[in-house]
mmCIF file of C-alpha atoms in Angstrom:
data_model
loop_
_atom_site.group_PDB
_atom_site.id
_atom_site.type_symbol
_atom_site.label_atom_id
_atom_site.label_comp_id
_atom_site.label_asym_id
_atom_site.label_seq_id
_atom_site.Cartn_x
_atom_site.Cartn_y
_atom_site.Cartn_z
ATOM 1 C CA UNK A 1 0.000 0.000 0.000
ATOM 2 C CA UNK A 2 1.584 3.340 -1.039
ATOM 3 C CA UNK A 3 1.281 6.710 0.708
ATOM 4 C CA UNK A 4 -2.319 7.199 1.746
ATOM 5 C CA UNK A 5 -4.301 9.608 -0.421
ATOM 6 C CA UNK A 6 -5.814 11.184 2.691
ATOM 7 C CA UNK A 7 -2.415 12.518 3.697
ATOM 8 C CA UNK A 8 -1.947 14.097 0.293
ATOM 9 C CA UNK A 9 -5.243 15.898 0.953
ATOM 10 C CA UNK A 10 -4.097 16.915 4.447
ATOM 11 C CA UNK A 11 -0.547 17.839 3.418
ATOM 12 C CA UNK A 12 -1.036 21.617 3.395
ATOM 13 C CA UNK A 13 -2.871 21.552 6.729
ATOM 14 C CA UNK A 14 -0.230 19.405 8.429
ATOM 15 C CA UNK A 15 2.515 21.587 6.938
ATOM 16 C CA UNK A 16 0.861 24.649 8.467
ATOM 17 C CA UNK A 17 0.870 22.975 11.896
ATOM 18 C CA UNK A 18 4.517 22.061 11.479
ATOM 19 C CA UNK A 19 5.595 25.551 10.466
ATOM 20 C CA UNK A 20 3.635 27.099 13.321
ATOM 21 C CA UNK A 21 5.407 24.809 15.796
ATOM 22 C CA UNK A 22 8.728 25.611 14.110
ATOM 23 C CA UNK A 23 8.105 29.322 14.537
ATOM 24 C CA UNK A 24 7.407 28.889 18.250
ATOM 25 C CA UNK A 25 10.084 26.505 19.596
ATOM 26 C CA UNK A 26 10.166 25.493 23.248
ATOM 27 C CA UNK A 27 13.037 23.812 25.071
ATOM 28 C CA UNK A 28 13.063 20.747 27.335
ATOM 29 C CA UNK A 29 9.959 20.606 29.564
ATOM 30 C CA UNK A 30 8.850 24.154 28.692
ATOM 31 C CA UNK A 31 6.654 22.914 25.838
ATOM 32 C CA UNK A 32 3.553 24.650 27.206
ATOM 33 C CA UNK A 33 2.358 26.208 23.943
ATOM 34 C CA UNK A 34 3.164 23.116 21.888
ATOM 35 C CA UNK A 35 1.485 20.793 24.396
ATOM 36 C CA UNK A 36 -1.616 22.984 24.404
ATOM 37 C CA UNK A 37 -1.696 23.020 20.593
ATOM 38 C CA UNK A 38 -1.430 19.219 20.527
ATOM 39 C CA UNK A 39 -4.178 18.791 23.117
ATOM 40 C CA UNK A 40 -6.462 21.199 21.245
ATOM 41 C CA UNK A 41 -5.932 19.364 17.953
ATOM 42 C CA UNK A 42 -6.595 15.961 19.523
ATOM 43 C CA UNK A 43 -9.819 17.325 21.010
ATOM 44 C CA UNK A 44 -10.795 18.774 17.624
ATOM 45 C CA UNK A 45 -10.153 15.389 15.978
ATOM 46 C CA UNK A 46 -12.454 13.632 18.454
ATOM 47 C CA UNK A 47 -9.950 11.479 20.323
ATOM 48 C CA UNK A 48 -11.583 9.319 22.993
ATOM 49 C CA UNK A 49 -9.257 10.432 25.781
ATOM 50 C CA UNK A 50 -6.788 13.294 26.104
ATOM 51 C CA UNK A 51 -4.521 13.654 29.128
ATOM 52 C CA UNK A 52 -2.047 16.487 29.654
ATOM 53 C CA UNK A 53 0.710 16.888 32.208
ATOM 54 C CA UNK A 54 2.101 13.364 31.800
ATOM 55 C CA UNK A 55 5.817 13.538 32.583
ATOM 56 C CA UNK A 56 5.324 17.232 33.430
ATOM 57 C CA UNK A 57 4.290 18.567 29.995
ATOM 58 C CA UNK A 58 3.645 15.445 27.932
ATOM 59 C CA UNK A 59 0.322 14.786 26.205
ATOM 60 C CA UNK A 60 -1.379 11.441 25.622
ATOM 61 C CA UNK A 61 -4.285 10.880 23.246
ATOM 62 C CA UNK A 62 -6.283 7.655 22.949
ATOM 63 C CA UNK A 63 -8.184 6.507 19.854
ATOM 64 C CA UNK A 64 -10.362 3.402 19.944
ATOM 65 C CA UNK A 65 -10.773 1.326 16.795
ATOM 66 C CA UNK A 66 -14.129 0.301 15.360
ATOM 67 C CA UNK A 67 -13.743 -2.870 17.394
ATOM 68 C CA UNK A 68 -11.544 -4.123 20.205
ATOM 69 C CA UNK A 69 -11.712 -7.900 20.111
ATOM 70 C CA UNK A 70 -7.924 -8.139 19.904
ATOM 71 C CA UNK A 71 -7.332 -6.287 23.161
ATOM 72 C CA UNK A 72 -4.165 -4.869 21.612
ATOM 73 C CA UNK A 73 -2.818 -1.462 22.624
ATOM 74 C CA UNK A 74 -0.129 0.162 20.468
ATOM 75 C CA UNK A 75 1.765 3.315 21.435
ATOM 76 C CA UNK A 76 3.111 5.854 18.906
ATOM 77 C CA UNK A 77 5.537 8.464 20.195
ATOM 78 C CA UNK A 78 6.675 11.847 18.849
ATOM 79 C CA UNK A 79 8.947 14.348 20.599
ATOM 80 C CA UNK A 80 8.016 18.034 20.852
ATOM 81 C CA UNK A 81 11.005 20.002 22.198
ATOM 82 C CA UNK A 82 13.476 22.283 20.418
ATOM 83 C CA UNK A 83 17.170 23.062 20.937
ATOM 84 C CA UNK A 84 19.014 26.078 22.410
ATOM 85 C CA UNK A 85 20.421 27.104 19.007
ATOM 86 C CA UNK A 86 20.111 30.414 17.175
ATOM 87 C CA UNK A 87 18.361 29.721 13.864
ATOM 88 C CA UNK A 88 20.130 30.768 10.660
ATOM 89 C CA UNK A 89 17.757 29.461 7.968
ATOM 90 C CA UNK A 90 16.239 32.794 6.910
ATOM 91 C CA UNK A 91 12.871 31.081 6.462
ATOM 92 C CA UNK A 92 9.631 33.043 6.449
ATOM 93 C CA UNK A 93 8.545 30.908 9.404
ATOM 94 C CA UNK A 94 11.893 30.962 11.214
ATOM 95 C CA UNK A 95 11.978 30.834 14.991
ATOM 96 C CA UNK A 96 10.580 33.849 16.803
ATOM 97 C CA UNK A 97 12.313 32.783 20.023
ATOM 98 C CA UNK A 98 15.814 34.144 20.474
ATOM 99 C CA UNK A 99 18.312 31.350 21.017
ATOM 100 C CA UNK A 100 15.870 28.503 20.373
ATOM 101 C CA UNK A 101 15.011 26.568 17.215
ATOM 102 C CA UNK A 102 13.675 23.256 15.992
ATOM 103 C CA UNK A 103 17.080 22.076 14.791
ATOM 104 C CA UNK A 104 16.278 18.362 15.076
ATOM 105 C CA UNK A 105 12.878 18.115 13.374
ATOM 106 C CA UNK A 106 10.714 17.476 16.403
ATOM 107 C CA UNK A 107 8.284 19.982 14.911
ATOM 108 C CA UNK A 108 7.919 17.584 11.972
ATOM 109 C CA UNK A 109 7.580 14.538 14.215
ATOM 110 C CA UNK A 110 4.802 16.192 16.214
ATOM 111 C CA UNK A 111 2.978 17.401 13.108
ATOM 112 C CA UNK A 112 3.156 13.972 11.432
ATOM 113 C CA UNK A 113 1.769 12.202 14.485
ATOM 114 C CA UNK A 114 -1.013 14.789 14.674
ATOM 115 C CA UNK A 115 -1.781 14.073 11.014
ATOM 116 C CA UNK A 116 -1.969 10.359 11.759
ATOM 117 C CA UNK A 117 -4.182 11.109 14.761
ATOM 118 C CA UNK A 118 -6.630 13.027 12.587
ATOM 119 C CA UNK A 119 -6.791 10.208 10.048
ATOM 120 C CA UNK A 120 -7.154 7.461 12.673
ATOM 121 C CA UNK A 121 -9.893 9.420 14.454
ATOM 122 C CA UNK A 122 -11.773 9.754 11.171
ATOM 123 C CA UNK A 123 -11.448 6.174 9.967
ATOM 124 C CA UNK A 124 -10.936 3.992 13.084
ATOM 125 C CA UNK A 125 -10.231 1.150 10.684
ATOM 126 C CA UNK A 126 -8.501 -1.061 13.240
ATOM 127 C CA UNK A 127 -9.285 -3.536 16.009
ATOM 128 C CA UNK A 128 -7.731 -2.306 19.238
ATOM 129 C CA UNK A 129 -6.475 0.902 20.843
ATOM 130 C CA UNK A 130 -3.998 3.479 19.572
ATOM 131 C CA UNK A 131 -2.187 5.571 22.195
ATOM 132 C CA UNK A 132 -0.521 8.717 20.838
ATOM 133 C CA UNK A 133 2.388 9.939 22.968
ATOM 134 C CA UNK A 134 3.649 13.504 22.604
ATOM 135 C CA UNK A 135 6.812 13.797 24.658
ATOM 136 C CA UNK A 136 8.759 16.808 25.953
ATOM 137 C CA UNK A 137 12.476 17.038 26.742
ATOM 138 C CA UNK A 138 14.049 14.495 24.424
ATOM 139 C CA UNK A 139 17.057 16.764 23.942
ATOM 140 C CA UNK A 140 18.872 15.917 27.142
ATOM 141 C CA UNK A 141 16.019 16.204 29.621
ATOM 142 C CA UNK A 142 14.922 12.581 29.720
ATOM 143 C CA UNK A 143 11.281 13.334 29.014
ATOM 144 C CA UNK A 144 10.727 9.733 27.959
ATOM 145 C CA UNK A 145 11.815 8.513 31.373
ATOM 146 C CA UNK A 146 9.630 11.128 33.068
ATOM 147 C CA UNK A 147 6.578 9.921 31.152
ATOM 148 C CA UNK A 148 7.363 6.275 31.939
ATOM 149 C CA UNK A 149 7.899 7.129 35.615
ATOM 150 C CA UNK A 150 4.502 8.840 35.508
ATOM 151 C CA UNK A 151 2.880 5.511 34.623
ATOM 152 C CA UNK A 152 2.658 5.872 30.838
ATOM 153 C CA UNK A 153 2.840 2.190 29.972
ATOM 154 C CA UNK A 154 0.713 0.711 32.759
ATOM 155 C CA UNK A 155 -1.903 3.457 32.856
ATOM 156 C CA UNK A 156 -2.882 2.896 29.234
ATOM 157 C CA UNK A 157 -1.887 -0.765 29.017
ATOM 158 C CA UNK A 158 0.548 -0.166 26.170
ATOM 159 C CA UNK A 159 1.900 -3.455 24.787
ATOM 160 C CA UNK A 160 4.165 -2.216 21.998
ATOM 161 C CA UNK A 161 5.605 1.206 21.180
ATOM 162 C CA UNK A 162 6.956 2.771 17.978
ATOM 163 C CA UNK A 163 8.972 5.911 17.273
ATOM 164 C CA UNK A 164 10.302 7.760 14.227
ATOM 165 C CA UNK A 165 13.012 10.342 13.495
ATOM 166 C CA UNK A 166 13.839 12.266 10.354
ATOM 167 C CA UNK A 167 17.303 11.653 8.909
ATOM 168 C CA UNK A 168 19.185 14.117 6.665
ATOM 169 C CA UNK A 169 21.183 12.350 3.967
ATOM 170 C CA UNK A 170 18.622 9.561 3.613
ATOM 171 C CA UNK A 171 16.529 10.054 0.439
ATOM 172 C CA UNK A 172 13.361 12.009 1.060
ATOM 173 C CA UNK A 173 10.554 9.835 2.402
ATOM 174 C CA UNK A 174 12.654 6.652 2.391
ATOM 175 C CA UNK A 175 13.002 4.549 5.538
ATOM 176 C CA UNK A 176 15.897 2.933 7.384
ATOM 177 C CA UNK A 177 15.968 0.702 10.480
ATOM 178 C CA UNK A 178 18.005 -1.912 12.308
ATOM 179 C CA UNK A 179 17.201 -4.578 14.893
ATOM 180 C CA UNK A 180 19.017 -4.672 18.225
ATOM 181 C CA UNK A 181 21.276 -1.928 19.563
ATOM 182 C CA UNK A 182 20.690 1.133 17.372
ATOM 183 C CA UNK A 183 21.491 4.353 19.254
ATOM 184 C CA UNK A 184 24.259 4.671 21.845
ATOM 185 C CA UNK A 185 24.177 5.105 25.594
ATOM 186 C CA UNK A 186 25.012 8.717 26.422
ATOM 187 C CA UNK A 187 27.074 9.693 29.468
ATOM 188 C CA UNK A 188 28.603 13.030 30.431
ATOM 189 C CA UNK A 189 31.424 14.064 32.728
ATOM 190 C CA UNK A 190 32.919 17.079 34.462
ATOM 191 C CA UNK A 191 36.603 16.895 35.437
ATOM 192 C CA UNK A 192 38.055 19.587 37.696
ATOM 193 C CA UNK A 193 41.839 19.774 37.939
ATOM 194 C CA UNK A 194 43.314 21.919 40.690
ATOM 195 C CA UNK A 195 46.937 22.961 41.010
ATOM 196 C CA UNK A 196 48.684 26.068 42.255
ATOM 197 C CA UNK A 197 47.956 29.223 40.341
ATOM 198 C CA UNK A 198 50.450 31.986 39.832
ATOM 199 C CA UNK A 199 52.231 34.348 37.476
ATOM 200 C CA UNK A 200 52.771 33.046 33.968
ATOM 201 C CA UNK A 201 56.335 34.405 34.060
ATOM 202 C CA UNK A 202 57.131 32.110 36.996
ATOM 203 C CA UNK A 203 55.758 28.685 36.022
ATOM 204 C CA UNK A 204 58.254 26.946 38.327
ATOM 205 C CA UNK A 205 56.377 28.405 41.282
ATOM 206 C CA UNK A 206 53.057 26.925 40.123
ATOM 207 C CA UNK A 207 51.396 23.595 39.567
ATOM 208 C CA UNK A 208 50.183 24.274 36.046
ATOM 209 C CA UNK A 209 46.605 23.119 35.541
ATOM 210 C CA UNK A 210 46.575 23.978 31.820
ATOM 211 C CA UNK A 211 49.418 21.560 31.118
ATOM 212 C CA UNK A 212 47.812 18.998 33.414
ATOM 213 C CA UNK A 213 44.450 19.281 31.672
ATOM 214 C CA UNK A 214 45.952 19.285 28.184
ATOM 215 C CA UNK A 215 47.690 16.010 28.989
ATOM 216 C CA UNK A 216 44.393 14.606 30.253
ATOM 217 C CA UNK A 217 42.583 15.555 27.025
ATOM 218 C CA UNK A 218 45.111 13.553 25.020
ATOM 219 C CA UNK A 219 45.260 10.672 27.492
ATOM 220 C CA UNK A 220 41.472 10.257 27.482
ATOM 221 C CA UNK A 221 41.627 9.342 23.803
ATOM 222 C CA UNK A 222 43.443 6.141 24.771
ATOM 223 C CA UNK A 223 40.222 4.804 26.297
ATOM 224 C CA UNK A 224 38.995 4.177 22.753
ATOM 225 C CA UNK A 225 42.358 3.522 21.081
ATOM 226 C CA UNK A 226 44.075 1.352 23.714
ATOM 227 C CA UNK A 227 41.475 0.098 26.233
ATOM 228 C CA UNK A 228 38.505 -0.786 24.047
ATOM 229 C CA UNK A 229 38.381 -3.801 21.767
ATOM 230 C CA UNK A 230 38.671 -2.385 18.212
ATOM 231 C CA UNK A 231 35.374 -4.089 17.348
ATOM 232 C CA UNK A 232 33.521 -2.198 20.103
ATOM 233 C CA UNK A 233 31.802 1.113 19.391
ATOM 234 C CA UNK A 234 32.891 3.896 21.742
ATOM 235 C CA UNK A 235 33.378 7.647 21.504
ATOM 236 C CA UNK A 236 35.104 9.743 24.188
ATOM 237 C CA UNK A 237 34.953 13.462 23.452
ATOM 238 C CA UNK A 238 36.195 16.448 25.448
ATOM 239 C CA UNK A 239 33.958 19.321 24.429
ATOM 240 C CA UNK A 240 34.808 22.139 26.838
ATOM 241 C CA UNK A 241 38.009 23.460 28.460
ATOM 242 C CA UNK A 242 37.339 26.221 30.979
ATOM 243 C CA UNK A 243 40.046 27.912 33.048
ATOM 244 C CA UNK A 244 39.450 29.801 36.291
ATOM 245 C CA UNK A 245 41.305 32.803 34.838
ATOM 246 C CA UNK A 246 41.140 34.321 31.381
ATOM 247 C CA UNK A 247 44.143 36.576 31.813
ATOM 248 C CA UNK A 248 47.155 36.318 29.510
ATOM 249 C CA UNK A 249 49.634 36.352 32.387
ATOM 250 C CA UNK A 250 47.986 34.029 34.905
ATOM 251 C CA UNK A 251 48.367 30.266 35.293
ATOM 252 C CA UNK A 252 44.906 29.309 36.585
ATOM 253 C CA UNK A 253 44.255 27.588 39.869
ATOM 254 C CA UNK A 254 41.592 25.348 38.321
ATOM 255 C CA UNK A 255 40.582 23.944 34.940
ATOM 256 C CA UNK A 256 37.217 22.343 34.202
ATOM 257 C CA UNK A 257 36.865 19.812 31.394
ATOM 258 C CA UNK A 258 33.466 18.687 30.129
ATOM 259 C CA UNK A 259 32.618 16.002 27.657
ATOM 260 C CA UNK A 260 30.587 13.009 26.610
ATOM 261 C CA UNK A 261 31.007 9.245 26.267
ATOM 262 C CA UNK A 262 28.998 7.137 23.810
ATOM 263 C CA UNK A 263 28.942 3.347 24.060
ATOM 264 C CA UNK A 264 26.958 0.429 22.655
ATOM 265 C CA UNK A 265 27.434 -2.150 25.430
ATOM 266 C CA UNK A 266 27.125 -2.201 29.207
ATOM 267 C CA UNK A 267 30.633 -3.632 29.573
ATOM 268 C CA UNK A 268 32.169 -0.822 27.520
ATOM 269 C CA UNK A 269 30.143 1.745 29.436
ATOM 270 C CA UNK A 270 31.545 0.436 32.729
ATOM 271 C CA UNK A 271 35.094 0.306 31.360
ATOM 272 C CA UNK A 272 34.932 3.882 30.059
ATOM 273 C CA UNK A 273 33.850 5.278 33.411
ATOM 274 C CA UNK A 274 36.560 3.375 35.293
ATOM 275 C CA UNK A 275 39.359 4.334 32.905
ATOM 276 C CA UNK A 276 38.402 8.019 32.733
ATOM 277 C CA UNK A 277 38.600 8.252 36.516
ATOM 278 C CA UNK A 278 41.864 6.319 36.681
ATOM 279 C CA UNK A 279 43.513 8.331 33.890
ATOM 280 C CA UNK A 280 42.584 11.675 35.426
ATOM 281 C CA UNK A 281 43.763 10.603 38.860
ATOM 282 C CA UNK A 282 47.075 9.468 37.367
ATOM 283 C CA UNK A 283 47.577 12.697 35.425
ATOM 284 C CA UNK A 284 46.878 14.813 38.499
ATOM 285 C CA UNK A 285 49.311 12.763 40.572
ATOM 286 C CA UNK A 286 52.004 13.032 37.894
ATOM 287 C CA UNK A 287 51.870 16.829 37.858
ATOM 288 C CA UNK A 288 51.382 17.313 41.593
ATOM 289 C CA UNK A 289 47.798 18.469 41.435
ATOM 290 C CA UNK A 290 44.403 17.055 42.376
ATOM 291 C CA UNK A 291 41.274 16.122 40.462
ATOM 292 C CA UNK A 292 37.563 15.576 40.993
ATOM 293 C CA UNK A 293 35.658 13.566 38.362
ATOM 294 C CA UNK A 294 31.872 13.750 38.257
ATOM 295 C CA UNK A 295 30.592 11.104 35.860
ATOM 296 C CA UNK A 296 26.886 11.093 35.003
ATOM 297 C CA UNK A 297 25.118 8.217 33.278
ATOM 298 C CA UNK A 298 22.484 9.528 30.904
ATOM 299 C CA UNK A 299 20.313 7.841 28.289
ATOM 300 C CA UNK A 300 20.745 4.067 27.978
ATOM 301 C CA UNK A 301 21.464 2.556 24.588
ATOM 302 C CA UNK A 302 18.348 2.214 22.464
ATOM 303 C CA UNK A 303 17.589 -1.377 21.471
ATOM 304 C CA UNK A 304 14.977 -2.248 18.835
ATOM 305 C CA UNK A 305 13.052 -5.482 19.403
ATOM 306 C CA UNK A 306 13.522 -8.072 16.654
ATOM 307 C CA UNK A 307 9.868 -8.868 15.944
ATOM 308 C CA UNK A 308 8.695 -5.252 16.029
ATOM 309 C CA UNK A 309 11.615 -4.119 13.863
ATOM 310 C CA UNK A 310 10.732 -6.654 11.193
ATOM 311 C CA UNK A 311 7.125 -5.458 11.308
ATOM 312 C CA UNK A 312 8.130 -1.765 11.150
ATOM 313 C CA UNK A 313 10.296 -2.491 8.111
ATOM 314 C CA UNK A 314 7.431 -4.388 6.471
ATOM 315 C CA UNK A 315 5.170 -1.365 6.948
ATOM 316 C CA UNK A 316 7.844 0.905 5.455
ATOM 317 C CA UNK A 317 8.119 -1.421 2.432
ATOM 318 C CA UNK A 318 4.363 -1.244 1.979
ATOM 319 C CA UNK A 319 4.537 2.543 1.747
ATOM 320 C CA UNK A 320 7.361 3.104 -0.729
ATOM 321 C CA UNK A 321 8.707 -0.313 -1.631
ATOM 322 C CA UNK A 322 11.941 -0.171 0.336
ATOM 323 C CA UNK A 323 13.493 0.053 3.780
ATOM 324 C CA UNK A 324 17.272 0.233 4.104
ATOM 325 C CA UNK A 325 19.381 -1.414 6.779
ATOM 326 C CA UNK A 326 20.515 1.361 9.092
ATOM 327 C CA UNK A 327 24.019 1.521 10.590
ATOM 328 C CA UNK A 328 24.616 1.930 14.309
ATOM 329 C CA UNK A 329 24.615 5.589 15.340
ATOM 330 C CA UNK A 330 26.526 6.994 18.298
ATOM 331 C CA UNK A 331 23.843 9.609 18.851
ATOM 332 C CA UNK A 332 21.562 9.236 21.850
ATOM 333 C CA UNK A 333 17.779 8.894 21.962
ATOM 334 C CA UNK A 334 15.588 8.764 25.056
ATOM 335 C CA UNK A 335 13.033 6.596 23.257
ATOM 336 C CA UNK A 336 15.401 4.032 24.789
ATOM 337 C CA UNK A 337 13.506 4.380 28.075
ATOM 338 C CA UNK A 338 10.232 3.398 26.408
ATOM 339 C CA UNK A 339 11.889 0.412 24.755
ATOM 340 C CA UNK A 340 13.232 -0.713 28.129
ATOM 341 C CA UNK A 341 9.625 -1.020 29.317
ATOM 342 C CA UNK A 342 7.953 -2.451 26.216
ATOM 343 C CA UNK A 343 8.976 -4.150 22.959
ATOM 344 C CA UNK A 344 8.966 -1.835 19.983
ATOM 345 C CA UNK A 345 10.954 -0.237 17.197
ATOM 346 C CA UNK A 346 12.359 3.106 16.118
ATOM 347 C CA UNK A 347 12.681 3.964 12.427
ATOM 348 C CA UNK A 348 14.386 6.711 10.416
ATOM 349 C CA UNK A 349 12.625 8.629 7.632
ATOM 350 C CA UNK A 350 14.652 10.438 4.993
ATOM 351 C CA UNK A 351 14.843 14.237 5.101
ATOM 352 C CA UNK A 352 16.737 14.436 1.825
ATOM 353 C CA UNK A 353 19.881 16.430 1.089
ATOM 354 C CA UNK A 354 19.596 18.979 3.896
ATOM 355 C CA UNK A 355 21.722 20.413 6.681
ATOM 356 C CA UNK A 356 22.338 17.896 9.450
ATOM 357 C CA UNK A 357 20.333 17.889 12.647
ATOM 358 C CA UNK A 358 21.523 20.239 15.424
ATOM 359 C CA UNK A 359 22.805 22.679 12.781
ATOM 360 C CA UNK A 360 21.546 26.308 12.694
ATOM 361 C CA UNK A 361 20.563 25.932 9.015
ATOM 362 C CA UNK A 362 18.680 22.650 9.439
ATOM 363 C CA UNK A 363 14.994 22.475 8.520
ATOM 364 C CA UNK A 364 12.563 19.564 8.489
ATOM 365 C CA UNK A 365 11.378 18.750 4.969
ATOM 366 C CA UNK A 366 7.604 19.079 4.713
ATOM 367 C CA UNK A 367 7.669 16.820 1.652
ATOM 368 C CA UNK A 368 8.344 13.892 4.027
ATOM 369 C CA UNK A 369 4.997 14.402 5.780
ATOM 370 C CA UNK A 370 2.750 12.097 3.681
ATOM 371 C CA UNK A 371 5.154 9.142 3.988
ATOM 372 C CA UNK A 372 5.664 9.696 7.711
ATOM 373 C CA UNK A 373 1.966 10.000 8.449
ATOM 374 C CA UNK A 374 1.252 6.924 6.341
ATOM 375 C CA UNK A 375 3.805 4.893 8.325
ATOM 376 C CA UNK A 376 2.202 5.875 11.638
ATOM 377 C CA UNK A 377 -1.271 5.022 10.359
ATOM 378 C CA UNK A 378 -0.195 1.707 8.812
ATOM 379 C CA UNK A 379 1.527 0.654 12.041
ATOM 380 C CA UNK A 380 -1.893 0.811 13.687
ATOM 381 C CA UNK A 381 -3.963 -0.610 10.831
ATOM 382 C CA UNK A 382 -1.593 -3.477 9.976
ATOM 383 C CA UNK A 383 -0.712 -4.431 13.557
ATOM 384 C CA UNK A 384 -4.364 -4.352 14.631
ATOM 385 C CA UNK A 385 -6.286 -5.147 11.432
ATOM 386 C CA UNK A 386 -9.991 -4.435 11.435
ATOM 387 C CA UNK A 387 -12.257 -7.468 11.565
#
C-alpha cells in the first residue's frame, strides 16, 4: 500500500501545523504552547481520551478502533522540544524565540503524528487501541523517562511502542531501520583539575593546571584507542576546556573539562567510566595536582526489538517499496527508556539532502509528511487489522 491519499489531501494543513510549531520553539519541559496546541488538535479530531501533564508537559491521546476484540494497545511516540540554538535558515517561518530553534525536526515529528491522529480518528479502521504519545524534553532532559515514571505504559496498558526520526542524507521519504542496539548510551562528565595558580612568568612556582588538563585531554583518547576492543563502538569526546582565569599572564588555579562518552554495550560503558577516573587521577598525581571527576550516566542505549523491527520495516516497504538497513549511530535517543519497558521499534525517515540535525541551518522537509503519516497510520492498521 503506497502513501495514503488522505495525507496528500491533508498535506497543506499538516505543513501549516509544522511551520507554526517551528516558529514557536520550546526547550526541554517548557513545551507549554506546543502541548496545548497538541491537546487542542486531539480534542478537535475527536480522540476518545486526552490527558495532559504526563511527565510534566507530555500529552497522551487515545483513539479506539471500530472494534476491540484483539485487546491490543499500540503506542506511537513523537517528541516536541526544540534546541538552544540560534536559527540561521532565513525562512519566512523561522523561529521567533531568540536562542531557540527546531534544529532536530521534532516539529515535523509532532505534526506527522497529529496528522496520523486526525486520520485514525476519522477512519478507526482497526481492532484495538492506539495511544498517541507527545513527549517533551528528548534533547537531554529525559522526558521519555519522566513519562514512563509517571505511569505511561501501565496506565494505558501499552503493549508495543513505535517511534520515528527524520534523517538528513537519507533520500526524502525513504526509511531505514536496524534490529538490536541502534542508538548509543550517552554519558557526560565534568573533570576539575586543581593545582597552584600563579604568574605566567614564573611557572616553576606553580602547579600548572593547563598543562595537566591538556595532557588529560590527550590521554582520554586512549580509552577508545588502547582500552577498548577495536570491534567495540565507543566515543570519548572532550567538548569544553574552561580555566578559572582568562588573563594572559595568569596560570589558573583550576581547569574544568566537560565532555561526553557514547557506548553500545554495558561492559564498555563500565570500562569507560573506570578508565576516565583512573587516567585523570594518574595525570593529576604526575603533575602534583588534584582532580575531581563527576561522571553522570544519561540515556541508555536504544535497542529495537527483533519482531517489532521486522514489522516496522514491512510497513515501510508497503509505503514506498523499500526500507534500508541502518548503521549503528553513536547519537543518543531517550526513546530508549520506552523500549526498556515495552517491545517496539524506532525507524528513520529520509529528510533528503539537507543540513544535518543540530545545525543552525537545518529544517525539516515538509515533503516527508505524507510518507511519515502513512507509516504511523499503517503501524496501527496493519498491527491491529480491522475485523
